[in-house]
Structure formats: structure tokens, C-alpha cells
mmCIF file of C-alpha atoms in Angstrom:
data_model
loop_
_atom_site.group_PDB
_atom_site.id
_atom_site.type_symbol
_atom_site.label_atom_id
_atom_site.label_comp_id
_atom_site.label_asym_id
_atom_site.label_seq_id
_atom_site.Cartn_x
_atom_site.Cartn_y
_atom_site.Cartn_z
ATOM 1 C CA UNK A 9 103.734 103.165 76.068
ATOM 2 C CA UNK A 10 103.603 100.840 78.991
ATOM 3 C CA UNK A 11 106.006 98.554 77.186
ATOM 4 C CA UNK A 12 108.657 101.526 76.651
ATOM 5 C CA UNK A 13 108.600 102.149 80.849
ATOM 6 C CA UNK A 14 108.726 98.394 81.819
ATOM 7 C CA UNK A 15 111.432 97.334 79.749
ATOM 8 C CA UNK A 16 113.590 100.614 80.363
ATOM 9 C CA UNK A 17 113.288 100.234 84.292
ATOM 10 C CA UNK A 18 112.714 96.562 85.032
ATOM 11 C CA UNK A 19 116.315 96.433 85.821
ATOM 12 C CA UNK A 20 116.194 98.488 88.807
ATOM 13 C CA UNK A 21 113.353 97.553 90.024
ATOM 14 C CA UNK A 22 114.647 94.727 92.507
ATOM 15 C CA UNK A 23 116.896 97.870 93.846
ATOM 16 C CA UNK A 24 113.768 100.189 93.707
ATOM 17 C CA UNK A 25 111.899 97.864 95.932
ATOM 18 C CA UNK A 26 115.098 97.416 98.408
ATOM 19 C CA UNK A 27 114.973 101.463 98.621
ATOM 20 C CA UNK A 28 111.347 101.409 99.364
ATOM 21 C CA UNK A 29 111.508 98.939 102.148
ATOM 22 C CA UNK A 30 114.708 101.158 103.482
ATOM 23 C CA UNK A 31 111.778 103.978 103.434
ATOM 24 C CA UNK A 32 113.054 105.473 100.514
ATOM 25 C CA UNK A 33 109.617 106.998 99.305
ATOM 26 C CA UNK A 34 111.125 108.313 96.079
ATOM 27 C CA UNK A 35 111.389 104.676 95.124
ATOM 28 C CA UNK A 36 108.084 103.956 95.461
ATOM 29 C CA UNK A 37 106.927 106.745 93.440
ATOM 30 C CA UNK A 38 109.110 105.507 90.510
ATOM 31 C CA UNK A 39 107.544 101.977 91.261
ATOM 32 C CA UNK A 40 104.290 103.388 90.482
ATOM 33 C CA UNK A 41 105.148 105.628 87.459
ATOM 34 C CA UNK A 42 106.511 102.112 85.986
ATOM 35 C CA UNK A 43 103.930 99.584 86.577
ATOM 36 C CA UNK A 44 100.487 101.256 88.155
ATOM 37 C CA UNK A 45 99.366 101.855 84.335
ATOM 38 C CA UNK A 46 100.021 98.819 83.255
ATOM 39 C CA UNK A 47 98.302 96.784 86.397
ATOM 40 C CA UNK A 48 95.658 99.611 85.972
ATOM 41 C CA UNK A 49 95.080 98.802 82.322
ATOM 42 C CA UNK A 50 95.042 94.868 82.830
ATOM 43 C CA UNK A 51 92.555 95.148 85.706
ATOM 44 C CA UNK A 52 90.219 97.688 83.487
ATOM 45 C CA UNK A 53 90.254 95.141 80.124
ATOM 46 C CA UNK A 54 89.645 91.991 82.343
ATOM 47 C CA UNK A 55 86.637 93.544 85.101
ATOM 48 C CA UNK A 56 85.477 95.889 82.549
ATOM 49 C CA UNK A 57 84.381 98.076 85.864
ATOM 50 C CA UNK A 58 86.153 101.398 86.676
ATOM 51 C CA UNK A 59 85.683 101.045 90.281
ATOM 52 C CA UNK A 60 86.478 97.004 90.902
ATOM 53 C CA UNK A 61 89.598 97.971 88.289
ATOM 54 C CA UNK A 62 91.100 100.436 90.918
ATOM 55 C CA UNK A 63 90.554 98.307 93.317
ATOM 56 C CA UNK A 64 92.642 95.338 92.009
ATOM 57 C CA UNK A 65 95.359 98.073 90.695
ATOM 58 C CA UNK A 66 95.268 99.630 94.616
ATOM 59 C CA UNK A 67 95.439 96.134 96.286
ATOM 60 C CA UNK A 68 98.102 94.698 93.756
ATOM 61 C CA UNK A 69 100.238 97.456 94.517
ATOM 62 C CA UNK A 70 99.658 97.278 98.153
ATOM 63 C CA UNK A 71 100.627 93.758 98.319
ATOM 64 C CA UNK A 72 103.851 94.642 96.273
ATOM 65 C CA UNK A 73 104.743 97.529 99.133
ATOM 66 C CA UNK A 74 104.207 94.482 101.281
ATOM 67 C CA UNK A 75 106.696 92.278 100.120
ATOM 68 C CA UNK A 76 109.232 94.864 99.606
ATOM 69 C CA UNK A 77 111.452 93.814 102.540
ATOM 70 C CA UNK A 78 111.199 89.815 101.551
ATOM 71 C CA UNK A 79 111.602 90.610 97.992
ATOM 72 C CA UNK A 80 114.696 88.123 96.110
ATOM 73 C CA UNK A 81 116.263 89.579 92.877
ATOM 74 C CA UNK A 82 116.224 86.205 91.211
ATOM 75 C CA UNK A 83 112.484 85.368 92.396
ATOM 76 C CA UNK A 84 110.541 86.992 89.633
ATOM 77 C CA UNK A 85 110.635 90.256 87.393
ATOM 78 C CA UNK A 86 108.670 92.976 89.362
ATOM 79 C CA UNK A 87 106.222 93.451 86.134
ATOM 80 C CA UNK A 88 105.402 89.727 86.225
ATOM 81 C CA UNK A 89 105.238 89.141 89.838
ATOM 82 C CA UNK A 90 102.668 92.207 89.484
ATOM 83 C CA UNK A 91 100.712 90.900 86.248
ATOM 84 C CA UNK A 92 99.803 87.537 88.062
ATOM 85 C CA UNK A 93 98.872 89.060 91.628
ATOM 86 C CA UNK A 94 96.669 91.126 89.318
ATOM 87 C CA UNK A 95 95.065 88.554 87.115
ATOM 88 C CA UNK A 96 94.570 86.139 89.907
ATOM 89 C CA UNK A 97 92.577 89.082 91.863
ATOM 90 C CA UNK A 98 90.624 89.482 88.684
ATOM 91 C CA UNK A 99 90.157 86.041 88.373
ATOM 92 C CA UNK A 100 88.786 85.818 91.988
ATOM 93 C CA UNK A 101 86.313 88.678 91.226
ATOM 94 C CA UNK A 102 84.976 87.292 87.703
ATOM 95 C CA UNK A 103 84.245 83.887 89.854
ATOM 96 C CA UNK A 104 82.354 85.897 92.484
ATOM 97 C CA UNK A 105 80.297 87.433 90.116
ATOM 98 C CA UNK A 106 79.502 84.433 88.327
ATOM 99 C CA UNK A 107 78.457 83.003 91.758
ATOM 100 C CA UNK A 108 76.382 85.790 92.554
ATOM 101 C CA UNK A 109 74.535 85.477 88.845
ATOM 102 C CA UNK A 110 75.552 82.290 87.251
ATOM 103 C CA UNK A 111 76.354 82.302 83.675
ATOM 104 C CA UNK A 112 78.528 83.712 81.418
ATOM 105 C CA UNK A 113 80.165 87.330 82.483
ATOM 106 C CA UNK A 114 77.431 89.648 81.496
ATOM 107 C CA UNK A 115 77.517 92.079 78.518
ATOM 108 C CA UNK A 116 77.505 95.953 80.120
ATOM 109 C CA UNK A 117 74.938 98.119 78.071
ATOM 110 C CA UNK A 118 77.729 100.404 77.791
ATOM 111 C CA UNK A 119 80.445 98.235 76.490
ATOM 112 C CA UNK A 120 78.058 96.410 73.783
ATOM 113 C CA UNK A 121 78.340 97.500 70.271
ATOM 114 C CA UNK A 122 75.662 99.867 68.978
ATOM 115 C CA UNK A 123 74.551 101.111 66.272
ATOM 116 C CA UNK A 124 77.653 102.070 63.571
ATOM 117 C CA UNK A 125 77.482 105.156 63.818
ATOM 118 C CA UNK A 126 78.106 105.432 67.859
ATOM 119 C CA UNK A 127 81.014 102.910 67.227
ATOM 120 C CA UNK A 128 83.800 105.195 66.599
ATOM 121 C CA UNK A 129 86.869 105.683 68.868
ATOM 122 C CA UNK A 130 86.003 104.460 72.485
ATOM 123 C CA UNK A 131 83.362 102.236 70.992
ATOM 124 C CA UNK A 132 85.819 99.849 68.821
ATOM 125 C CA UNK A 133 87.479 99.672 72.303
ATOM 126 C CA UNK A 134 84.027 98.348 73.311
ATOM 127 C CA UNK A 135 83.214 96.114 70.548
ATOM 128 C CA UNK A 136 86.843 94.577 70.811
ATOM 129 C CA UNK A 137 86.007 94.012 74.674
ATOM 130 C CA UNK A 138 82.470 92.361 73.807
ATOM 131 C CA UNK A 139 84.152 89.973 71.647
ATOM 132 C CA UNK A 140 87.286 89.286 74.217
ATOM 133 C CA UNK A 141 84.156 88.988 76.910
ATOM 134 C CA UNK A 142 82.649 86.081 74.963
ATOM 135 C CA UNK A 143 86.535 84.260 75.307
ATOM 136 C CA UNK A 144 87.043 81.307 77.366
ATOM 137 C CA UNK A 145 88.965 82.753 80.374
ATOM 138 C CA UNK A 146 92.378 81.675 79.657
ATOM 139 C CA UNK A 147 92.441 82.613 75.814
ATOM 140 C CA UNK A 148 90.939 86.043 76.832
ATOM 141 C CA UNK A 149 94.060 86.624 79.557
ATOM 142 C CA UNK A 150 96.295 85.186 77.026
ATOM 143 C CA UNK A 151 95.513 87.876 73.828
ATOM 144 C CA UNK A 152 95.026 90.731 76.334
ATOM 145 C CA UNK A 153 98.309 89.732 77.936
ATOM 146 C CA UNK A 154 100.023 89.623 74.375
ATOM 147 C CA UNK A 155 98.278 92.077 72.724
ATOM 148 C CA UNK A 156 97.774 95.022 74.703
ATOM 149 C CA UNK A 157 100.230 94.880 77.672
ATOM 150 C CA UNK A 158 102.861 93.616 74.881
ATOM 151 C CA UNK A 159 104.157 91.235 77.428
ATOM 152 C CA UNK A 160 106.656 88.376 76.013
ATOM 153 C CA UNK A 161 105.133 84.840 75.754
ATOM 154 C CA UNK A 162 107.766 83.820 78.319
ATOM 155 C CA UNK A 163 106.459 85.873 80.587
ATOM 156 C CA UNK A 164 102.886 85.473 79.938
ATOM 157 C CA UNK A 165 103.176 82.075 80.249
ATOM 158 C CA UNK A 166 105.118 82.932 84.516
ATOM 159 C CA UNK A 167 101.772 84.562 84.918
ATOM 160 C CA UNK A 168 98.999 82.149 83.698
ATOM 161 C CA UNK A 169 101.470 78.914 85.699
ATOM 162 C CA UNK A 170 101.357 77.184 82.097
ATOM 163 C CA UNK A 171 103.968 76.338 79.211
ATOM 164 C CA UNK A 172 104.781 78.805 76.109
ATOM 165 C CA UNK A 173 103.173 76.236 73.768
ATOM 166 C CA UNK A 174 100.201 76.628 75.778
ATOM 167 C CA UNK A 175 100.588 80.258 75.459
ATOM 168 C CA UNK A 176 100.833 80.385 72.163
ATOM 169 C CA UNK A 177 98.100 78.075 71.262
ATOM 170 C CA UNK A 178 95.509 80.035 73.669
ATOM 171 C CA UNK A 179 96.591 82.677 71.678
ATOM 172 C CA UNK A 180 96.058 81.037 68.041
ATOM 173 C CA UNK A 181 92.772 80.085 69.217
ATOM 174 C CA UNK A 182 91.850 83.300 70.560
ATOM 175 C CA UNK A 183 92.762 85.541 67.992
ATOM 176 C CA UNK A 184 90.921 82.883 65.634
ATOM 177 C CA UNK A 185 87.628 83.218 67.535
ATOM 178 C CA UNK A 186 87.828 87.351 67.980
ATOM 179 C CA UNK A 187 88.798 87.359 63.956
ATOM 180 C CA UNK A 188 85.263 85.355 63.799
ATOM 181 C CA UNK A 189 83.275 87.307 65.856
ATOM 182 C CA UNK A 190 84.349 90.736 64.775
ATOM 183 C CA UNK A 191 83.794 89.300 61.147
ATOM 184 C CA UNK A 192 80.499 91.318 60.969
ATOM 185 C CA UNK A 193 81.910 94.787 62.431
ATOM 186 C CA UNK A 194 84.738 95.707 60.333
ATOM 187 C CA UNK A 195 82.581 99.354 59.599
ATOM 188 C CA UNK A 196 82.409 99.784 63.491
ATOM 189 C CA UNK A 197 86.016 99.154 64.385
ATOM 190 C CA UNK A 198 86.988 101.572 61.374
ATOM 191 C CA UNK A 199 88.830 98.684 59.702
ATOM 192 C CA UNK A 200 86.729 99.311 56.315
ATOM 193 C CA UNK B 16 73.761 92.781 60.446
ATOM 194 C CA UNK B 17 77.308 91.290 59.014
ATOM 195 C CA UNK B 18 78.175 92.306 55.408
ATOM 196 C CA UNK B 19 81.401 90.846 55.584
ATOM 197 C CA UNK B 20 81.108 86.952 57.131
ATOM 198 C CA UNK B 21 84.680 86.619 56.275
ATOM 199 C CA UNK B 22 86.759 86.808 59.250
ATOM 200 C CA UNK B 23 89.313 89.420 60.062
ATOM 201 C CA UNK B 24 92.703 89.027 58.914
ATOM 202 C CA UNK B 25 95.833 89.141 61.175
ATOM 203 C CA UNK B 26 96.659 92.475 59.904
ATOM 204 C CA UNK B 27 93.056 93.822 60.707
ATOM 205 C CA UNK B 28 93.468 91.890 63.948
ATOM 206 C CA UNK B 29 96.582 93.712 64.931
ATOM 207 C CA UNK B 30 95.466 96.980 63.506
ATOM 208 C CA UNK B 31 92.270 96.520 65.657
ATOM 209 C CA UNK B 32 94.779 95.389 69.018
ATOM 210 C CA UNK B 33 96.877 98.773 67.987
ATOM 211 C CA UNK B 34 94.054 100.869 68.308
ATOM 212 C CA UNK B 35 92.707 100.024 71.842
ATOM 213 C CA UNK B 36 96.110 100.286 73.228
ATOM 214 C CA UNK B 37 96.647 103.700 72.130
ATOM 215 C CA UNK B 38 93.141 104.387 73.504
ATOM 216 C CA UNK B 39 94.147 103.116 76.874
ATOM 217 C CA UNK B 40 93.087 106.305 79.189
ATOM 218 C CA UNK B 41 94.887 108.034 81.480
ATOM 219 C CA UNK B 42 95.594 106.721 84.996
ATOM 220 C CA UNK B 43 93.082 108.375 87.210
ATOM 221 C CA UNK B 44 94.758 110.462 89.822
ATOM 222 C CA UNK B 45 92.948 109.497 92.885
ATOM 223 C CA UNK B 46 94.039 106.014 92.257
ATOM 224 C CA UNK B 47 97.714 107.021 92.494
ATOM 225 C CA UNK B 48 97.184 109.532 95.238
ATOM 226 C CA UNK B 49 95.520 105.986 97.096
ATOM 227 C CA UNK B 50 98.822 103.713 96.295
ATOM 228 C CA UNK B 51 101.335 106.387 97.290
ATOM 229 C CA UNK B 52 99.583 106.806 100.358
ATOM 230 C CA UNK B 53 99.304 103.104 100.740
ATOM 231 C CA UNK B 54 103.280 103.083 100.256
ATOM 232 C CA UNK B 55 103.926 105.453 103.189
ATOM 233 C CA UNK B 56 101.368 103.719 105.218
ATOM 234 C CA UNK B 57 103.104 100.254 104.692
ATOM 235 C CA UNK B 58 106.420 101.930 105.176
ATOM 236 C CA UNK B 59 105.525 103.647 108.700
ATOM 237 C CA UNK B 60 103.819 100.868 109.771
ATOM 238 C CA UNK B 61 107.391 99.263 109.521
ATOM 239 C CA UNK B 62 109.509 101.843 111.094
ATOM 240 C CA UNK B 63 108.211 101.206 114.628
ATOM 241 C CA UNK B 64 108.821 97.757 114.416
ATOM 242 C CA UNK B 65 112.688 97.769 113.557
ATOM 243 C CA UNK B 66 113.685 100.025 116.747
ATOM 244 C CA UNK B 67 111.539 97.559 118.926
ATOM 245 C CA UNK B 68 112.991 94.592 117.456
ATOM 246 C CA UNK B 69 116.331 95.539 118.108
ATOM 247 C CA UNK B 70 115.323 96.671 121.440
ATOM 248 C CA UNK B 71 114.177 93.078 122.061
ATOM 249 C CA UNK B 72 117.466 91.622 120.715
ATOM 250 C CA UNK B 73 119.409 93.348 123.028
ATOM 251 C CA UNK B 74 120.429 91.681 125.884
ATOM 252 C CA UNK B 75 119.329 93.614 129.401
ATOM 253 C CA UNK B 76 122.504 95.602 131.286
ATOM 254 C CA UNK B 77 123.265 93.203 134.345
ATOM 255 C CA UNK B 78 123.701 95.865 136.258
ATOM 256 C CA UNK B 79 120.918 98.174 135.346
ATOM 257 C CA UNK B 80 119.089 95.097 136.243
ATOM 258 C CA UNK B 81 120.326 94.138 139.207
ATOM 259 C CA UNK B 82 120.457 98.151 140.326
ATOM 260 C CA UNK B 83 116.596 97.699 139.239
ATOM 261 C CA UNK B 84 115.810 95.056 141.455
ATOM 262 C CA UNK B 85 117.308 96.712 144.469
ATOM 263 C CA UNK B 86 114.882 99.755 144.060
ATOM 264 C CA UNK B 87 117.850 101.761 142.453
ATOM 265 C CA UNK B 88 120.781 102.986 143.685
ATOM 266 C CA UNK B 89 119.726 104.479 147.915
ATOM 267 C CA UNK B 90 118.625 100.783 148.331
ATOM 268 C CA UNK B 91 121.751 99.734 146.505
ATOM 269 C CA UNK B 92 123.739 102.058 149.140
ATOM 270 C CA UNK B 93 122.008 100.035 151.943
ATOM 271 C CA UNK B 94 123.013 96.859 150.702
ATOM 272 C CA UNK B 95 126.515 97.823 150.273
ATOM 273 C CA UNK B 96 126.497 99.573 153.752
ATOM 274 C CA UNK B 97 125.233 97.008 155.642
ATOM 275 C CA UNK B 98 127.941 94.532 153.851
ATOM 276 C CA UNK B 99 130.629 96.852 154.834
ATOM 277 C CA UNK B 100 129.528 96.862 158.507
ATOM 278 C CA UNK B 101 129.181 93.258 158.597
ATOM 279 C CA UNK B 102 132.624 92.583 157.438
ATOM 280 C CA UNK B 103 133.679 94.714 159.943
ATOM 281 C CA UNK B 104 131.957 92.696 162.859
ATOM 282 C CA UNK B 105 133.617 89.940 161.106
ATOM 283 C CA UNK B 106 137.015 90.910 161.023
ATOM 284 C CA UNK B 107 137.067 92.428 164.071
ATOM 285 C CA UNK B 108 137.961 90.943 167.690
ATOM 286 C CA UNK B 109 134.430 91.312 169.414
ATOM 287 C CA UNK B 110 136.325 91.117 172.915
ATOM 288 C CA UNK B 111 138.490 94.391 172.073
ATOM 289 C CA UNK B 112 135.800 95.963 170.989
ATOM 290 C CA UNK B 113 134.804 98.964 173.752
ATOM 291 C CA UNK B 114 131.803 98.748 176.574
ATOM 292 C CA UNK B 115 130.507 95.595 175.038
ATOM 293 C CA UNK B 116 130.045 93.825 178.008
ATOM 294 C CA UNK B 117 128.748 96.861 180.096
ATOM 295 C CA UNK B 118 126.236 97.588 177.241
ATOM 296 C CA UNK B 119 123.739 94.571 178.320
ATOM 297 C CA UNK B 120 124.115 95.652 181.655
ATOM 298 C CA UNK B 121 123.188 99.478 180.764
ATOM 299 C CA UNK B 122 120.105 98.698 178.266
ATOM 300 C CA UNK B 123 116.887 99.644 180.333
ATOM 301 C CA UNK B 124 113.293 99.619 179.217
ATOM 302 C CA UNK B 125 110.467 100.773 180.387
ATOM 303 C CA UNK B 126 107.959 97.381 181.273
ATOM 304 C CA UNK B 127 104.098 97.773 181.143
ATOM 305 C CA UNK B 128 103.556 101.291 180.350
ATOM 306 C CA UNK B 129 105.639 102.285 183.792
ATOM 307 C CA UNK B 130 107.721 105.421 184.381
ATOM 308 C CA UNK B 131 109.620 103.378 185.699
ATOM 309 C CA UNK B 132 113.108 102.758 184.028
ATOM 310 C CA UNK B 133 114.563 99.027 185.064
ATOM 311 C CA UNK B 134 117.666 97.484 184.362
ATOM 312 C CA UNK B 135 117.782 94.460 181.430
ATOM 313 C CA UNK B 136 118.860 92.201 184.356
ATOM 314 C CA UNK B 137 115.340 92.866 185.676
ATOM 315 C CA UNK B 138 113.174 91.231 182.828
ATOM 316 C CA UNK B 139 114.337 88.131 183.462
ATOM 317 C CA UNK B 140 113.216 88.506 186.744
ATOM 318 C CA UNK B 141 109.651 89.409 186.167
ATOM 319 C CA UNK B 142 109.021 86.946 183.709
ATOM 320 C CA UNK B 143 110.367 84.473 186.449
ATOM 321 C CA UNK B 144 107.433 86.037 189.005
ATOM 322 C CA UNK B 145 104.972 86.060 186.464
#
């Protein structure tokens, strides 16, 4: 899992990033086997749009290539530094869409839960993401953060600029509110 | 629509959040195709800079300058030839030096488009006559 490859390289990846900006492309080819899934993954759960996801995941990355050559090993962890650029660009995209069609972030056809029978496998992934859609920003960053990136609250809490109480009350509440809303769907997300 | 109002416990919660991870899909090769060539894009981009940096750094040869500005080195051959034969003149006693005074006397021209050659001492006379 993404976990398993961030914790076993974050280590080198101050030195990666070093080799990179001495043109080392090797280096940046280990960068991305490391953390492109993970920004990938983050950028898919949050814009819930294939296209606008790569797009975040390609200009997080890009921005990371940029700083290579400024880049202090006691500034940030690589993983972090690359979780925030990421959610901020998110961030900035959810708030342009809302601008465009004011309101809350609308429900995609295909990620709303059907009928039971279509809401096997990639559809509890759907339901789940209806119910985080319906979360206040912060407690929706916070659980997807946590929960499927399997980030530390420490380091959640770099990302989002706030405390790890804060953290780990968005998180109390959030997981309060999905347990609420996915009260009625237990048969759909196979927990029956 | 819900049979069960009662909400999810943190076991089904976690179960649930253990699912969609392991359903997380495969990165989509394009996309890493695009940020590797992003990398080496970013990278040459910097390449050219570093050699012109240092060029800028370093300070300009004196010399290469100063050869440069005298149109290289057969105008830097003048310069230095003329100097030589000025110190010369300089150091040397213009009395001993040979046929001096008969050159003025010897230097003819030809005046107003005549064949005719006249001596030096002449000029001053015409331009006395008008």
C-alpha cells in the first residue's frame, strides 16, 4: 500500500530530491514510484473527476521538480509538503466550481448510490464518496487524510495548518456524520 | 429505503474505510509518462542556466579584453610598433641622427596639378605671391 512505500522511503527522499536537481533522472523516477499514487489517490477522492485528478497529481508533482534545488531537509517531509500542495489545489478547484454553480459540490450520477444490487465493489467506493461529499470541507480532508492515505494525525494536522486536537475532533465528527448517513446502506456497502 | 436507522459502528466504519483503499485503482500510465516528462523538462530547463551563470560570475580576462578593444592582436602589433619607434625618437639625439636637416630641403611636391616638381622652400613662396 501507499503507506508501506512512504514510510519505507521518506528517509531518502530529501537526498532523492538533491539527486534530481543534480539531474539525476533515476531519482525522480523513484520520487514518483513513492508518492504519485498517493497524490493521485488524494486528488481522485477529493475532485471526484478523473481528468481534474491528474491534473492536480501532474501539477503537484511539477511544482515538487520545481523546488528540488531550494529544497531544506528539515523544512518538511516530502509526503507532507506534497499532501498540502495537493489539497490546497483541490481546494482551489472545489471553490471554482462552487463559483461557477453555487451550492453544495454536486452529486455525479455516477458516483450516487443506486439501486442495491449495482452497489457492489466500485459502488461502496461510490456510496462512501456520496456520504464524504455531503462533509463539511475540513472533516471530509480530515477522514480521507486518516483513513485512506493512513497519514499520522501529526502530519495531517502540517497539511490542513491546524492543531492535532483539531484533527482529531474533525475526525470524531466526521466519522460520526458518515456512520449516520451510511446508517441506511449497510446491504450496499456489503457490511450486512 | 433504510432498514437499519442505527448508525454504523466503528468497526463497520473501518471495515467500510478498508475496503475503498484496497479498491484504490491503478495509477494510469499516461499520467506518469506526463510527470516524468515534466521532470526532465524542469531538469533541462536548468542545465542551461548553471553554465551561463557561471559564465557571468567570471570575471572578463584583462587582456583578452584589452586585446579585444584594440581589434585583436595586428592592431595590437601597431600599437606596440608605433611605441617602440617613439621611444626611439625619444631616446635618441635628433641632431646625430643622418640627412635630417637636408631632408626639408629635398621634400618636393608637385603644386596645382603641375609637372612641375618644386622645392619645399618654394611653397612658402607662392603662398607669399598669392
Amino acid at each position: 500500500m501507499y503507506l508501506e512505500r512512504q514510510q519505507n522511503g521518506s528517509d531518502g527522499d530529501a537526498g532523492l530530491l538533491r539527486r534530481f536537481a543534480d539531474g539525476d533522472q533515476s531519482a525522480a523516477r523513484t520520487l514518483v514510484a513513492r508518492h504519485l499514487h498517493g497524490v493521485h489517490a488524494t486528488a481522485s477522492r477529493m475532485l471526484r473527476d478523473r481528468t481534474e485528478a491528474e491534473d492536480v497529481a501532474q501539477e503537484a508533482m511539477l511544482r515538487l521538480w520545481r523546488i528540488a534545488p531550494e529544497w531544506q531537509d528539515g523544512r518538511a517531509r516530502v509526503s507532507t509538503w506534497l499532501h498540502r500542495v495537493t489539497v490546497n489545489l483541490c481546494i482551489d478547484r472545489l471553490r471554482r466550481r462552487r463559483r461557477i454553480d453555487p451550492g453544495e459540490v454536486p452529486d455525479r450520477a455516477d458516483d450516487a448510490p443506486g439501486a442495491e444490487a449495482r452497489l457492489q465493489g466500485k459502488s461502496r467506493r461510490a456510496a462512501l464518496q456520496a456520504a464524504l461529499a455531503r462533509l463539511p470541507e475540513r472533516q471530509r480532508l480530515a477522514i480521507m487524510l486518516r483513513h485512506f492515505e493512513e497519514l499520522p494525525n501529526g502530519e495531517i494536522a502540517d497539511i490542513l495548518g491546524i492543531s492535532v486536537e483539531a484533527v482529531e475532533s474533525l475526525l470524531a465528527r466526521g466519522r460520526r456524520a458518515l456512520a449516520a448517513e451510511l446508517s441506511g446502506q449497510r446491504g450496499a456497502l456489503g457490511l450486512m | 429505503m433504510a432498514r437499519h436507522e442505527k448508525p454504523l459502528s466503528e468497526r463497520e466504519l473501518d471495515t467500510l474505510f478498508a475496503a475503498v483503499r484496497e479498491d484504490a485503482g491503478a495509477l494510469p500510465e499516461h499520467l506518469v509518462a506526463a510527470v516524468l516528462a515534466d521532470a526532465s523538462r524542469v531538469a533541462a530547463e536548468r542545465k542551461p542556466a548553471a553554465p551561463a551563470a557561471r559564465r557571468q560570475r567570471r570575471p572578463a580576462h584583462r587582456f583578452s579584453a584589452l586585446l579585444d578593444g584594440l581589434g585583436g592582436w595586428p592592431g595590437a602589433a601597431t600599437v606596440v610598433a608605433s611605441g617602440l619607434l617613439g621611444l626611439w625618437i625619444g631616446v635618441s639625439d635628433l641632431a646625430s641622427l643622418p640627412y635630417l636637416d637636408d631632408i626639408g630641403s629635398e621634400l618636393n611636391v608637385f603644386v596645382d596639378g603641375s609637372d612641375t616638381l618644386l622645392p619645399l622652400a618654394t611653397l612658402d613662396d607662392l603662398a607669399m605671391d598669392g
